[in-house]
Short mmCIF file of C-alpha atoms and ligand atoms in Angstrom, two decimals:
data_model
loop_
_atom_site.label_atom_id
_atom_site.label_comp_id
_atom_site.label_asym_id
_atom_site.label_seq_id
_atom_site.Cartn_x
_atom_site.Cartn_y
_atom_site.Cartn_z
CA UNK A 23 -23.10 -12.81 -17.69
CA UNK A 24 -25.57 -10.94 -15.50
CA UNK A 25 -26.97 -7.53 -16.42
CA UNK A 26 -25.39 -4.53 -14.69
CA UNK A 27 -27.29 -3.43 -11.58
CA UNK A 28 -27.34 0.32 -11.12
CA UNK A 29 -27.45 0.67 -7.36
CA UNK A 30 -26.38 3.24 -4.86
CA UNK A 31 -23.98 2.23 -2.14
CA UNK A 32 -26.82 2.48 0.35
CA UNK A 33 -29.03 0.16 -1.66
CA UNK A 34 -26.26 -2.41 -1.87
CA UNK A 35 -26.00 -2.59 1.89
CA UNK A 36 -29.66 -2.13 2.69
CA UNK A 37 -29.34 1.33 4.23
CA UNK A 38 -29.02 4.97 3.27
CA UNK A 39 -26.07 6.10 1.15
CA UNK A 40 -22.92 7.47 2.71
CA UNK A 41 -21.16 10.55 1.40
CA UNK A 42 -17.62 11.84 1.63
CA UNK A 43 -17.12 13.69 4.96
CA UNK A 44 -15.63 16.72 3.19
CA UNK A 45 -16.50 19.26 0.54
CA UNK A 46 -14.28 20.47 -2.27
CA UNK A 47 -12.63 23.88 -1.92
CA UNK A 48 -10.04 23.82 -4.70
CA UNK A 49 -10.03 21.90 -7.96
CA UNK A 50 -7.37 20.67 -10.36
CA UNK A 51 -8.59 20.22 -13.95
CA UNK A 52 -7.99 16.85 -15.63
CA UNK A 53 -8.45 15.96 -19.28
CA UNK A 54 -8.68 12.88 -21.44
CA UNK A 55 -6.45 12.74 -24.52
CA UNK A 56 -7.89 11.42 -27.80
CA UNK A 57 -7.16 7.72 -28.56
CA UNK A 58 -4.23 8.35 -30.97
CA UNK A 59 -2.53 10.59 -28.40
CA UNK A 60 -2.99 7.93 -25.71
CA UNK A 61 -1.41 5.32 -27.97
CA UNK A 62 1.51 7.68 -28.68
CA UNK A 63 2.02 8.47 -24.98
CA UNK A 64 1.95 4.77 -24.04
CA UNK A 65 4.43 3.83 -26.79
CA UNK A 66 6.76 6.61 -25.63
CA UNK A 67 6.39 5.32 -22.07
CA UNK A 68 7.47 1.81 -23.14
CA UNK A 69 4.05 0.43 -22.06
CA UNK A 70 4.98 1.18 -18.44
CA UNK A 71 2.41 3.32 -16.63
CA UNK A 72 5.17 4.64 -14.31
CA UNK A 73 6.76 6.30 -17.34
CA UNK A 74 3.66 8.21 -18.45
CA UNK A 75 3.51 11.94 -17.89
CA UNK A 76 0.88 12.78 -15.34
CA UNK A 77 -0.72 15.39 -17.63
CA UNK A 78 -1.43 12.62 -20.16
CA UNK A 79 -3.46 10.72 -17.54
CA UNK A 80 -7.20 11.20 -17.03
CA UNK A 81 -7.94 9.36 -13.77
CA UNK A 82 -4.78 8.50 -11.89
CA UNK A 83 -5.06 5.31 -9.85
CA UNK A 84 -1.36 4.47 -10.06
CA UNK A 85 -0.96 4.77 -6.32
CA UNK A 86 -2.39 6.13 -3.10
CA UNK A 87 1.14 7.19 -2.14
CA UNK A 88 1.63 10.93 -1.76
CA UNK A 89 -1.51 11.54 -3.80
CA UNK A 90 -3.92 12.47 -0.97
CA UNK A 91 -5.70 15.81 -0.88
CA UNK A 92 -4.65 17.69 2.24
CA UNK A 93 -7.26 19.47 4.36
CA UNK A 94 -7.55 23.24 4.81
CA UNK A 95 -6.15 22.67 8.30
CA UNK A 96 -3.08 20.93 6.91
CA UNK A 97 -2.51 23.69 4.33
CA UNK A 98 -2.81 26.27 7.10
CA UNK A 99 -0.29 24.22 9.09
CA UNK A 100 2.14 24.41 6.17
CA UNK A 101 2.33 28.16 6.82
CA UNK A 102 3.53 27.42 10.34
CA UNK A 103 6.64 25.58 9.21
CA UNK A 104 9.57 26.20 11.53
CA UNK A 105 12.44 25.75 9.08
CA UNK A 106 15.22 25.86 11.67
CA UNK A 107 17.90 23.28 10.88
CA UNK A 108 17.70 21.81 14.37
CA UNK A 109 14.88 21.36 16.86
CA UNK A 110 12.01 22.60 14.67
CA UNK A 111 8.81 22.93 16.69
CA UNK A 112 7.02 20.94 13.97
CA UNK A 113 9.21 17.94 14.84
CA UNK A 114 7.96 18.04 18.42
CA UNK A 115 4.37 18.26 17.20
CA UNK A 116 4.99 15.23 14.97
CA UNK A 117 6.69 13.33 17.78
CA UNK A 118 3.73 14.04 20.06
CA UNK A 119 1.20 12.88 17.47
CA UNK A 120 3.04 9.59 16.83
CA UNK A 121 3.43 8.94 20.55
CA UNK A 122 -0.24 9.67 21.18
CA UNK A 123 -1.81 7.73 18.32
CA UNK A 124 0.72 4.94 17.61
CA UNK A 125 2.16 4.77 21.11
CA UNK A 126 5.87 4.41 20.28
CA UNK A 127 8.53 6.25 22.27
CA UNK A 128 11.43 7.20 20.00
CA UNK A 129 10.67 8.94 16.69
CA UNK A 130 13.04 9.46 13.78
CA UNK A 131 11.69 11.32 10.76
CA UNK A 132 12.72 10.25 7.24
CA UNK A 133 12.08 11.61 3.75
CA UNK A 134 9.59 8.79 3.01
CA UNK A 135 8.90 5.16 3.90
CA UNK A 136 11.89 3.57 2.22
CA UNK A 137 14.21 5.88 4.15
CA UNK A 138 12.83 4.36 7.36
CA UNK A 139 13.05 0.84 5.86
CA UNK A 140 16.70 1.48 5.10
CA UNK A 141 17.44 2.55 8.69
CA UNK A 142 15.59 -0.27 10.43
CA UNK A 143 17.01 -2.94 8.08
CA UNK A 144 20.58 -1.72 8.65
CA UNK A 145 20.05 -1.32 12.39
CA UNK A 146 18.65 -4.80 12.99
CA UNK A 147 19.87 -7.18 10.27
CA UNK A 148 23.23 -8.98 10.34
CA UNK A 149 24.29 -10.55 7.02
CA UNK A 150 22.99 -14.13 6.88
CA UNK A 151 19.84 -13.34 8.89
CA UNK A 152 16.34 -14.42 7.89
CA UNK A 153 13.34 -12.08 8.12
CA UNK A 154 9.95 -13.79 8.08
CA UNK A 155 7.02 -11.61 7.11
CA UNK A 156 3.40 -11.56 5.97
CA UNK A 157 4.16 -11.28 2.24
CA UNK A 158 6.90 -9.25 0.69
CA UNK A 159 6.69 -5.61 -0.25
CA UNK A 160 9.02 -4.42 -3.02
CA UNK A 161 11.07 -1.74 -1.25
CA UNK A 162 10.87 -3.41 2.19
CA UNK A 163 12.30 -6.69 0.93
CA UNK A 164 14.98 -4.99 -1.13
CA UNK A 165 16.27 -3.08 1.92
CA UNK A 166 16.27 -6.31 3.91
CA UNK A 167 18.26 -8.01 1.14
CA UNK A 168 20.67 -5.09 0.78
CA UNK A 169 21.35 -5.37 4.53
CA UNK A 170 22.32 -9.04 3.96
CA UNK A 171 19.04 -10.66 5.02
CA UNK A 172 16.68 -13.08 3.29
CA UNK A 173 12.94 -12.48 3.43
CA UNK A 174 10.71 -15.54 3.92
CA UNK A 175 6.97 -15.38 3.39
CA UNK A 176 4.93 -16.74 6.33
CA UNK A 177 1.52 -15.34 5.45
CA UNK A 178 -1.44 -17.75 5.56
CA UNK A 179 -2.09 -19.70 2.33
CA UNK A 180 -5.42 -17.94 1.76
CA UNK A 181 -3.53 -14.72 1.00
CA UNK A 182 -2.20 -16.24 -2.21
CA UNK A 183 -5.68 -17.23 -3.37
CA UNK A 184 -7.59 -14.28 -4.89
CA UNK A 185 -10.93 -16.05 -4.49
CA UNK A 186 -10.61 -16.95 -0.80
CA UNK A 187 -12.99 -14.90 1.34
CA UNK A 188 -10.97 -15.22 4.56
CA UNK A 189 -11.66 -12.00 6.53
CA UNK A 190 -8.02 -11.57 7.63
CA UNK A 191 -5.88 -12.71 4.73
CA UNK A 192 -2.94 -10.73 6.09
CA UNK A 193 -2.54 -13.09 9.08
CA UNK A 194 0.75 -14.76 9.89
CA UNK A 195 0.79 -18.58 9.80
CA UNK A 196 2.51 -19.60 13.04
CA UNK A 197 3.16 -23.12 11.74
CA UNK A 198 5.09 -21.68 8.80
CA UNK A 199 6.94 -19.39 11.19
CA UNK A 200 7.86 -22.30 13.44
CA UNK A 201 9.21 -24.16 10.38
CA UNK A 202 11.47 -21.18 9.56
CA UNK A 203 12.73 -21.14 13.17
CA UNK A 204 13.39 -24.90 13.02
CA UNK A 205 15.40 -24.39 9.84
CA UNK A 206 17.51 -21.32 10.71
CA UNK A 207 17.23 -20.92 14.50
CA UNK A 208 15.55 -18.06 16.38
CA UNK A 209 18.89 -16.28 16.89
CA UNK A 210 19.11 -15.77 13.09
CA UNK A 211 15.75 -13.98 13.04
CA UNK A 212 16.19 -10.34 14.10
CA UNK A 213 12.50 -9.52 13.75
CA UNK A 214 9.23 -10.40 12.13
CA UNK A 215 8.38 -7.97 9.32
CA UNK A 216 4.65 -7.51 9.85
CA UNK A 217 2.57 -5.31 7.54
CA UNK A 218 -0.91 -3.97 8.28
CA UNK A 219 -3.38 -4.09 5.34
CA UNK A 220 -1.00 -6.20 3.25
CA UNK A 221 -0.49 -4.35 0.00
CA UNK A 222 0.71 -7.19 -2.25
CA UNK A 223 -2.07 -9.50 -1.03
CA UNK A 224 -4.73 -7.03 -2.18
CA UNK A 225 -4.96 -4.69 0.83
CA UNK A 226 -5.84 -7.51 3.26
CA UNK A 227 -5.84 -7.01 7.05
CA UNK A 228 -4.23 -8.76 10.01
CA UNK A 229 -6.53 -9.57 12.92
CA UNK A 230 -5.84 -8.45 16.48
CA UNK A 231 -6.15 -12.08 17.61
CA UNK A 232 -3.45 -13.14 15.16
CA UNK A 233 -1.11 -10.40 16.31
CA UNK A 234 -1.70 -11.26 19.96
CA UNK A 235 -0.88 -14.90 19.25
CA UNK A 236 2.19 -13.84 17.29
CA UNK A 237 3.33 -11.63 20.17
CA UNK A 238 3.04 -14.49 22.63
CA UNK A 239 4.88 -16.82 20.26
CA UNK A 240 7.66 -14.28 19.69
CA UNK A 241 8.01 -13.62 23.43
CA UNK A 242 8.72 -17.32 23.94
CA UNK A 243 11.27 -17.32 21.12
CA UNK A 244 12.87 -13.98 21.96
CA UNK A 245 12.02 -12.48 18.55
CA UNK A 246 10.96 -8.87 17.97
CA UNK A 247 8.06 -7.67 15.83
CA UNK A 248 8.39 -4.57 13.69
CA UNK A 249 5.41 -3.22 11.83
CA UNK A 250 5.00 -1.63 8.42
CA UNK A 251 2.36 0.84 9.65
CA UNK A 252 1.84 2.43 6.23
CA UNK A 253 -1.86 1.49 6.04
CA UNK A 254 -2.57 0.52 9.65
CA UNK A 255 -5.57 2.81 9.92
CA UNK A 256 -7.34 0.82 7.22
CA UNK A 257 -6.36 -2.37 9.04
CA UNK A 258 -7.95 -0.91 12.19
CA UNK A 259 -11.17 -0.33 10.22
CA UNK A 260 -11.35 -4.01 9.22
CA UNK A 261 -10.78 -5.08 12.83
CA UNK A 262 -13.59 -2.74 13.93
CA UNK A 263 -15.85 -4.18 11.26
CA UNK A 264 -15.01 -7.88 11.52
CA UNK A 265 -13.48 -8.83 14.84
CA UNK A 266 -15.46 -9.68 17.97
CA UNK A 267 -15.09 -7.15 20.73
CA UNK A 268 -13.97 -4.26 18.52
CA UNK A 269 -17.27 -3.02 17.03
CA UNK A 270 -17.63 -0.34 19.68
CA UNK A 271 -14.00 0.74 19.82
CA UNK A 272 -12.76 3.80 18.00
CA UNK A 273 -10.27 3.50 15.14
CA UNK A 274 -7.80 5.44 17.28
CA UNK A 275 -8.14 2.92 20.13
CA UNK A 276 -7.72 -0.07 17.83
CA UNK A 277 -4.66 1.46 16.18
CA UNK A 278 -3.05 2.11 19.56
CA UNK A 279 -3.76 -1.37 20.84
CA UNK A 280 -2.42 -3.02 17.68
CA UNK A 281 0.84 -1.09 17.80
CA UNK A 282 1.24 -1.92 21.50
CA UNK A 283 1.94 -5.57 20.57
CA UNK A 284 4.86 -4.53 18.32
CA UNK A 285 8.33 -3.19 19.08
CA UNK A 286 8.33 -0.40 16.55
CA UNK A 287 7.20 0.63 13.10
CA UNK A 288 8.33 2.16 9.87
CA UNK A 289 5.95 4.40 8.01
CA UNK A 290 5.33 5.85 4.61
CA UNK A 291 3.45 8.96 5.77
CA UNK A 292 2.40 9.40 2.13
CA UNK A 293 -0.50 6.98 2.72
CA UNK A 294 -2.49 6.93 5.98
CA UNK A 295 -0.94 10.19 7.22
CA UNK A 296 -2.60 12.16 4.39
CA UNK A 297 0.42 14.05 3.07
CA UNK A 298 2.29 14.30 -0.20
CA UNK A 299 5.72 13.47 1.21
CA UNK A 300 7.21 12.15 4.44
CA UNK A 301 7.98 9.13 6.55
CA UNK A 302 9.19 8.05 9.95
CA UNK A 303 10.64 5.31 12.05
CA UNK A 304 9.35 4.79 15.59
CA UNK A 305 10.76 2.32 18.11
CA UNK A 306 10.53 1.56 21.81
CA UNK A 307 14.04 0.20 22.38
CA UNK A 308 16.38 3.14 23.14
CA UNK A 309 19.37 1.17 21.77
CA UNK A 310 17.70 0.64 18.40
CA UNK A 311 16.71 4.32 18.41
CA UNK A 312 20.30 5.31 19.06
CA UNK A 313 21.56 3.20 16.13
CA UNK A 314 18.94 4.66 13.83
CA UNK A 315 19.71 8.21 14.98
CA UNK A 316 23.37 7.63 14.23
CA UNK A 317 22.49 6.57 10.71
CA UNK A 318 19.78 9.11 9.96
CA UNK A 319 22.35 11.90 9.86
CA UNK A 320 24.26 10.04 7.12
CA UNK A 321 21.36 9.08 4.90
CA UNK A 322 18.46 11.46 5.56
CA UNK A 323 19.26 14.58 7.60
CA UNK A 324 19.43 15.67 11.22
CA UNK A 325 17.34 13.53 13.62
CA UNK A 326 14.81 16.35 14.06
CA UNK A 327 13.95 16.63 10.36
CA UNK A 328 15.24 13.49 8.59
CA UNK A 329 14.80 14.86 5.08
CA UNK A 330 11.51 16.68 5.66
CA UNK A 331 10.88 20.42 5.74
CA UNK A 332 9.36 21.75 8.96
CA UNK A 333 6.12 22.49 7.10
CA UNK A 334 5.93 18.88 5.89
CA UNK A 335 6.32 17.57 9.43
CA UNK A 336 3.49 19.86 10.50
CA UNK A 337 1.26 18.47 7.74
CA UNK A 338 2.06 14.90 8.85
CA UNK A 339 1.26 15.71 12.49
CA UNK A 340 -2.11 17.18 11.49
CA UNK A 341 -2.74 14.34 9.04
CA UNK A 342 -2.29 11.82 11.86
CA UNK A 343 -4.99 13.60 13.87
CA UNK A 344 -7.36 13.54 10.86
CA UNK A 345 -6.67 9.96 9.71
CA UNK A 346 -8.07 8.40 12.90
CA UNK A 347 -11.49 10.01 12.51
CA UNK A 348 -13.91 7.13 12.06
CA UNK A 349 -15.93 8.93 9.35
CA UNK A 350 -12.81 9.49 7.30
CA UNK A 351 -11.66 5.87 7.37
CA UNK A 352 -15.12 4.56 6.70
CA UNK A 353 -15.71 6.72 3.64
CA UNK A 354 -12.25 5.90 2.34
CA UNK A 355 -12.78 2.13 2.50
CA UNK A 356 -16.39 2.36 1.32
CA UNK A 357 -15.32 4.27 -1.79
CA UNK A 358 -12.94 1.44 -2.65
CA UNK A 359 -15.78 -1.01 -2.05
CA UNK A 360 -18.16 0.94 -4.24
CA UNK A 361 -15.81 0.50 -7.19
CA UNK A 362 -15.14 -3.14 -6.36
CA UNK A 363 -18.82 -3.98 -6.05
CA UNK A 364 -19.56 -2.50 -9.48
CA UNK A 365 -16.87 -4.74 -10.96
CA UNK A 366 -18.17 -7.80 -9.13
CA UNK A 367 -21.66 -7.06 -10.44
CA UNK A 368 -20.16 -7.29 -13.94
CA UNK A 369 -18.38 -10.55 -13.01
CA UNK A 370 -14.97 -9.04 -13.49
CA UNK A 371 -12.35 -11.03 -11.56
CA UNK A 372 -10.88 -9.12 -8.62
CA UNK A 373 -9.21 -10.08 -5.36
CA UNK A 374 -11.79 -10.71 -2.64
CA UNK A 375 -12.63 -9.64 -0.03
CA UNK A 376 -12.25 -6.08 -1.35
CA UNK A 377 -9.26 -4.54 0.41
CA UNK A 378 -8.61 -1.19 2.02
CA UNK A 379 -6.80 0.98 -0.48
CA UNK A 380 -7.27 -0.48 -3.92
CA UNK A 381 -9.08 -2.85 -6.21
CA UNK A 382 -6.77 -5.57 -7.48
CA UNK A 383 -7.85 -6.97 -10.83
CA UNK A 384 -6.94 -10.63 -11.11
CA UNK A 385 -5.06 -10.54 -14.40
CA UNK A 386 -4.65 -14.34 -14.54
CA UNK A 387 -8.42 -14.83 -14.74
CA UNK A 388 -9.00 -11.60 -16.69
CA UNK A 389 -6.59 -12.71 -19.46
CA UNK A 390 -6.72 -16.47 -19.03
CA UNK A 391 -5.23 -16.87 -22.54
CA UNK A 392 -2.06 -14.88 -21.72
CA UNK A 393 0.66 -16.85 -19.88
CA UNK A 394 2.39 -15.25 -16.90
CA UNK A 395 5.62 -14.94 -18.89
CA UNK A 396 3.73 -12.64 -21.26
CA UNK A 397 2.95 -10.29 -18.40
CA UNK A 398 -0.87 -10.23 -18.16
CA UNK A 399 -1.00 -7.65 -15.35
CA UNK A 400 1.33 -5.26 -17.16
CA UNK A 401 -0.75 -5.81 -20.30
CA UNK A 402 -3.94 -4.99 -18.46
CA UNK A 403 -2.49 -1.75 -17.06
CA UNK A 404 -1.54 -0.75 -20.61
CA UNK A 405 -4.97 -1.59 -22.02
CA UNK A 406 -6.78 0.44 -19.34
CA UNK A 407 -4.71 3.47 -20.24
CA UNK A 408 -5.44 2.99 -23.94
CA UNK A 409 -9.16 2.67 -23.26
CA UNK A 410 -9.71 5.75 -21.12
CA UNK A 411 -6.51 7.38 -19.95
CA UNK A 412 -6.91 5.49 -16.65
CA UNK A 413 -3.58 4.83 -14.93
CA UNK A 414 -3.10 1.69 -12.83
CA UNK A 415 -0.09 -0.37 -11.74
CA UNK A 416 1.24 -3.86 -12.31
CA UNK A 417 1.61 -6.06 -9.21
CA UNK A 418 2.70 -9.39 -10.63
CA UNK A 419 5.78 -10.95 -12.15
CA UNK A 420 7.37 -7.62 -13.09
CA UNK A 421 7.03 -6.24 -9.53
CA UNK A 422 8.26 -9.51 -8.02
CA UNK A 423 11.66 -9.11 -9.75
CA UNK A 424 14.37 -11.75 -9.83
CA UNK A 425 15.59 -14.11 -7.15
CA UNK A 426 18.97 -12.69 -6.00
CA UNK A 427 20.40 -16.22 -5.62
CA UNK A 428 19.35 -17.80 -8.92
CA UNK A 429 18.78 -14.69 -11.04
CA UNK A 430 15.50 -16.19 -12.31
CA UNK A 431 12.21 -14.30 -12.54
CA UNK A 432 10.05 -14.80 -9.46
CA UNK A 433 6.59 -15.95 -10.54
CA UNK A 434 4.18 -14.94 -7.75
CA UNK A 435 0.87 -16.73 -7.30
CA UNK A 436 -0.89 -13.36 -7.56
CA UNK A 437 -0.72 -11.63 -10.93
CA UNK A 438 -2.60 -8.40 -10.28
CA UNK A 439 -3.29 -4.97 -11.71
CA UNK A 440 -3.91 -2.42 -8.97
CA UNK A 441 -6.44 0.39 -9.17
CA UNK A 442 -5.35 2.41 -6.16
CA UNK A 443 -7.66 5.09 -4.82
CA UNK A 444 -6.01 8.29 -3.56
CA UNK A 445 -7.53 9.59 -0.32
CA UNK A 446 -10.05 12.47 -0.54
CA UNK A 447 -9.33 13.09 -4.25
CA UNK A 448 -11.89 11.45 -6.52
CA UNK A 449 -15.67 11.31 -6.32
CA UNK A 450 -18.07 8.45 -6.80
CA UNK A 451 -18.65 9.63 -10.42
CA UNK A 452 -14.97 9.02 -11.13
CA UNK A 453 -15.41 5.50 -9.77
CA UNK A 454 -18.25 4.93 -12.26
CA UNK A 455 -16.00 6.01 -15.15
CA UNK A 456 -13.26 3.68 -13.92
CA UNK A 457 -15.63 0.73 -13.62
CA UNK A 458 -16.97 1.25 -17.15
CA UNK A 459 -13.45 1.42 -18.55
CA UNK A 460 -12.49 -1.85 -16.86
CA UNK A 461 -15.63 -3.43 -18.28
CA UNK A 462 -14.82 -2.22 -21.80
CA UNK A 463 -11.32 -3.72 -21.56
CA UNK A 464 -12.78 -6.93 -20.12
CA UNK A 465 -15.27 -7.21 -22.98
CA UNK A 466 -12.40 -6.88 -25.51
CA UNK A 467 -10.10 -9.28 -23.63
CA UNK A 468 -10.01 -12.06 -26.20
CA UNK A 469 -8.37 -9.83 -28.82
CA UNK A 470 -5.62 -8.73 -26.42
CA UNK A 471 -2.06 -10.05 -26.65
CA UNK A 472 0.68 -9.89 -24.02
CA UNK A 473 3.87 -7.86 -23.66
CA UNK A 474 7.59 -8.60 -23.53
CA UNK A 475 10.19 -6.73 -21.47
CA UNK A 476 12.77 -4.99 -23.64
CA UNK A 477 14.62 -3.04 -20.93
CA UNK A 478 15.13 -4.26 -17.37
CA UNK A 479 16.77 -2.11 -14.67
CA UNK A 480 18.74 -3.82 -11.90
CA UNK A 481 16.66 -2.72 -8.90
CA UNK A 482 12.87 -2.46 -8.47
CA UNK A 483 12.48 -3.02 -12.18
CA UNK A 484 8.75 -2.29 -12.32
CA UNK A 485 9.43 1.44 -11.92
CA UNK A 486 11.52 1.93 -15.06
CA UNK A 487 11.29 -1.22 -17.22
CA UNK A 488 10.17 -0.89 -20.84
CA UNK A 489 7.91 -3.23 -22.78
CA UNK A 490 6.68 -3.93 -26.30
CA UNK A 491 3.57 -5.72 -27.52
CA UNK A 492 4.05 -9.32 -28.62
CA UNK A 493 3.50 -9.43 -32.44
C1 PLP B 28 3.33 -1.27 2.33
C2 PLP B 28 4.36 -0.26 1.94
N1 PLP B 28 5.49 -0.18 2.64
C3 PLP B 28 6.45 0.71 2.34
C4 PLP B 28 6.32 1.57 1.26
C5 PLP B 28 7.46 2.49 0.92
O1 PLP B 28 7.14 3.80 1.18
P1 PLP B 28 7.62 5.06 0.29
O2 PLP B 28 7.01 4.92 -1.06
O3 PLP B 28 7.13 6.24 1.05
O4 PLP B 28 9.10 5.01 0.21
C6 PLP B 28 5.14 1.53 0.51
C7 PLP B 28 4.98 2.44 -0.65
O5 PLP B 28 4.32 2.21 -1.60
C8 PLP B 28 4.14 0.59 0.86
O6 PLP B 28 2.99 0.49 0.16
#
């Protein structure tokens, strides 16, 4: 194993270091519990990091969802909340921001991303339909299934291989898509479920060329494309960095162009939009918008607030303006890379290329002696917490759940533990602490044993399942 190389980000890339394009105005103290208290907290949490109390966590990399630090401008905007039940001025600000930066016409706010997934799935899916997509996401697929559809994965093979260096591992494989059409018929496919910066593949992007080809293909087949825009800004960064013809385009321009090849999008505003809560659905077809508006009043709230307070809509609108700043996106992705590069220097197995929002530890290679049925990724998340109070998340067999037809566990090719970096929250020094903790757990890997599930909820089991160490 090679010696650690202590290098600045700038040295790694042969240029001067970058720094966060913000300074800290308010702080929130964090503390590390002693080892016995960490063991007690983890036991009480059933070895599930979702069941830990946040105050027992030192560095919280569970998720980048709703964990961003808002800017002074956003906090000031919160004071301008128009809390009228109907027609809040903040809704019109939000609508304007989505139209301007994403380019869609009809906007329906929701309480968070899964609210929008619920609406679009119910609006478009007829029981018996098939929804091809570039890898499943937990809540997205569940809403598609609850609406009577079946999700089919048509992402390129490279996405399932953590060591493949393909620059756009989120791409759709048109041959696989054609095979699905041959099997079920285009009329049984209401839309393609396309995600930017594919979360479950390790934060991997879709190229503009792939989307253009997909659009042409779908036009011929009469199939729509709907986008999970949750992390599209990070996807735009990868296009700017890697795709010919985009190096001199702004993130905002790339985002707008990408969305223009799709028919609409659902959004968890808790990620790219830099807020703690919120979501939206945006579509171009007025008929789909009408259906969704009819449903939003049942499940979320009136169509001009959809479960959000006026002040929250204001924060989303301002967050959209801030998220497209090139400096912001660059420093966000480079911070993730800084952590990933430290781990690679220590030969710790992670998904490559390093993605946009998180480092995904490859638990199969990390714990090569623990079989997938003994939950290596869940085990790794537990061990990281025990080592340093670091909270991460399982993205493997537990997250994949059971096949609704057979009832069997789904065993995904990727068995990952996700270290997800909140936006504008932690500094580079925190990343150093995280990297050293991962290394300590890696060095002790041979003594580690797996886990077994002792409580399994019916839906999205990873959130509330409980585990025990195997004897
Ligand atoms: C890619 C993706 N889509 C949809 C969602 C669902 O959004 P929310 O958590 O706001 O309901 C998430 C949340 O983690 C996500 O990562």
